[in-house]
Amino acid sequence: MPERWQVRDESNKFYDVVFVALIAFSVESPIRDFISGAIMAATSVPQLIAYAETSGYAGYRGLTTAGPPLLAWGTVTGSPFMNCGVTSITALMAKADLNGEAFVNEYGEEKYVELVAAYSLWVGMASILLAFVGFGNLAQRVPKAVRTGFKWGCSYGVLVSALPNGLFMGGTKELKELVAGSEAWGLVVTELKSRAPAATGAVNVTNFFFTLSHPWEWGVAPTIIFLVGTWFVMNGKRLLPTFLPPGTEVILATAVATLYSVYTDYSGGIVGEIPDMDPDAGIKIGGIALPVEILDYRKILDAPLAERFGGYPFLFVSSTLFAGVNFLSIMGIASGFESEDGIAWSAPRELFSQGAACGVASLVGSAPVSGSMSRSLVSRMTGTTSQLACMLTALIWIFMLPYMSIMSPTPKAALSAVIVSAVIKGVLIPKDLMKLKGLSLVTGWGTGIITAVTSPTLGFGIGLVLHLAMSAVATQKEEKDEKEKEE
């Protein structure tokens, strides 16, 4: 184990941490890092498209915006394994916080991208602020019951959001039309929107139950692609040869579905055409032109973000809470690598990494990013030795963008299979929640259910309040028991 991985930077001074973060890191094996970076780039493409759809904008934007934030992350993070990107949770949180669906319907996707970019900027600034004030130490004190319930609630939200594209020919749009056309179900949705506008998750849950109770409305082709794809992605590791890299099952499932779409004139939802980038756009460094389209910063600053939250105070609270919840994912990944591989980590440094990556994400129109557990595990399993690997992944995504049109005919049902395969086991069999006892059980399930039927940000906040209430109840019970013993 390289000695540099085993020494923890105990400095709590933010400036020291930033200085360490910005100095060059050693590379044990550039060849291994290149191979690992290439594998990560290939296996992650379906996720990039799928999570862009979850964020509320076109799937191709996941391809066009993934590289720069990861490149920024790689230059700052202290972990050789950890990768970042738009995850199922950050995508769901951004869409829920911004009420993305309603915004797109009213103003269009281009304006929504600017709104998302502005939110990423605020989350990035909040992350750096939290690094300054030492939030990393506080984050480690978030009750396990709240974290466990929150994770389950988000996973449930991801599941119900992904299901329509997997079962209906017209995806989410067709599902909404079917629900609206049903007198009973349509009334429920209308009442929820009018009486509980903050409970955006409740509408998705209602649509979810409509979907399960109306299987005759499912499209035959997308349903087969979805069910077979989900099964294969979940079981592919034990079916495929062991010498194949992790994530091969995802590539194969997506590739087969894409070929089916091409050769059968598939009429269900697909990724769609990836627009050509403006030849005058991009970034030129020396004689090299990077195919990266930067948004007009004036449009980002002019986006009606504060109005969306009811004012700057509420925007500040929401973006700070988003940044804090985001960091819980990073903390979990980094702590796991520390205990299993002896790789020390610094909370302020990783918060700064999150802030830098989210700041760059805003420039290219991406939703906020966070640590990605699946990509980080792939990085470790493929022999990564330094942060160079994720930087190479980012560069591959950037330079290969002009050739990504091969993904245009990919069925959205296949992408839904990729998403659902990652969360369905944890939703149906929530082992961590089932381990909770007593008042912790109430807190965990309460946080999870509230997160599922409202929004991740609101659910997490209410979960903390619920924990305090349960703690007060426990304290009163202990005091009462002590008095009874004294008597």
PDB file of C-alpha atoms in Angstrom, residues 122 301 303-307 309-319:
ATOM      1  CA  TRP A 122     -25.169  27.958  -5.379  1.00  0.00           C
ATOM      2  CA  LEU A 301     -26.952  34.731 -12.998  1.00  0.00           C
ATOM      3  CA  ALA A 303     -32.034  32.613 -13.976  1.00  0.00           C
ATOM      4  CA  PRO A 304     -35.118  33.019 -11.710  1.00  0.00           C
ATOM      5  CA  LEU A 305     -33.637  30.783  -9.017  1.00  0.00           C
ATOM      6  CA  ALA A 306     -34.416  32.902  -5.962  1.00  0.00           C
ATOM      7  CA  GLU A 307     -37.987  33.386  -7.153  1.00  0.00           C
ATOM      8  CA  PHE A 309     -37.521  29.228  -3.763  1.00  0.00           C
ATOM      9  CA  GLY A 310     -39.474  32.240  -2.535  1.00  0.00           C
ATOM     10  CA  GLY A 311     -36.481  34.487  -1.886  1.00  0.00           C
ATOM     11  CA  TYR A 312     -32.732  34.379  -1.260  1.00  0.00           C
ATOM     12  CA  PRO A 313     -32.963  33.231   2.405  1.00  0.00           C
ATOM     13  CA  PHE A 314     -34.842  30.086   1.368  1.00  0.00           C
ATOM     14  CA  LEU A 315     -32.475  29.562  -1.571  1.00  0.00           C
ATOM     15  CA  PHE A 316     -29.492  29.815   0.778  1.00  0.00           C
ATOM     16  CA  VAL A 317     -30.978  27.285   3.191  1.00  0.00           C
ATOM     17  CA  SER A 318     -31.921  24.859   0.414  1.00  0.00           C
ATOM     18  CA  SER A 319     -28.567  25.010  -1.397  1.00  0.00           C
TER      19      SER A 319
END
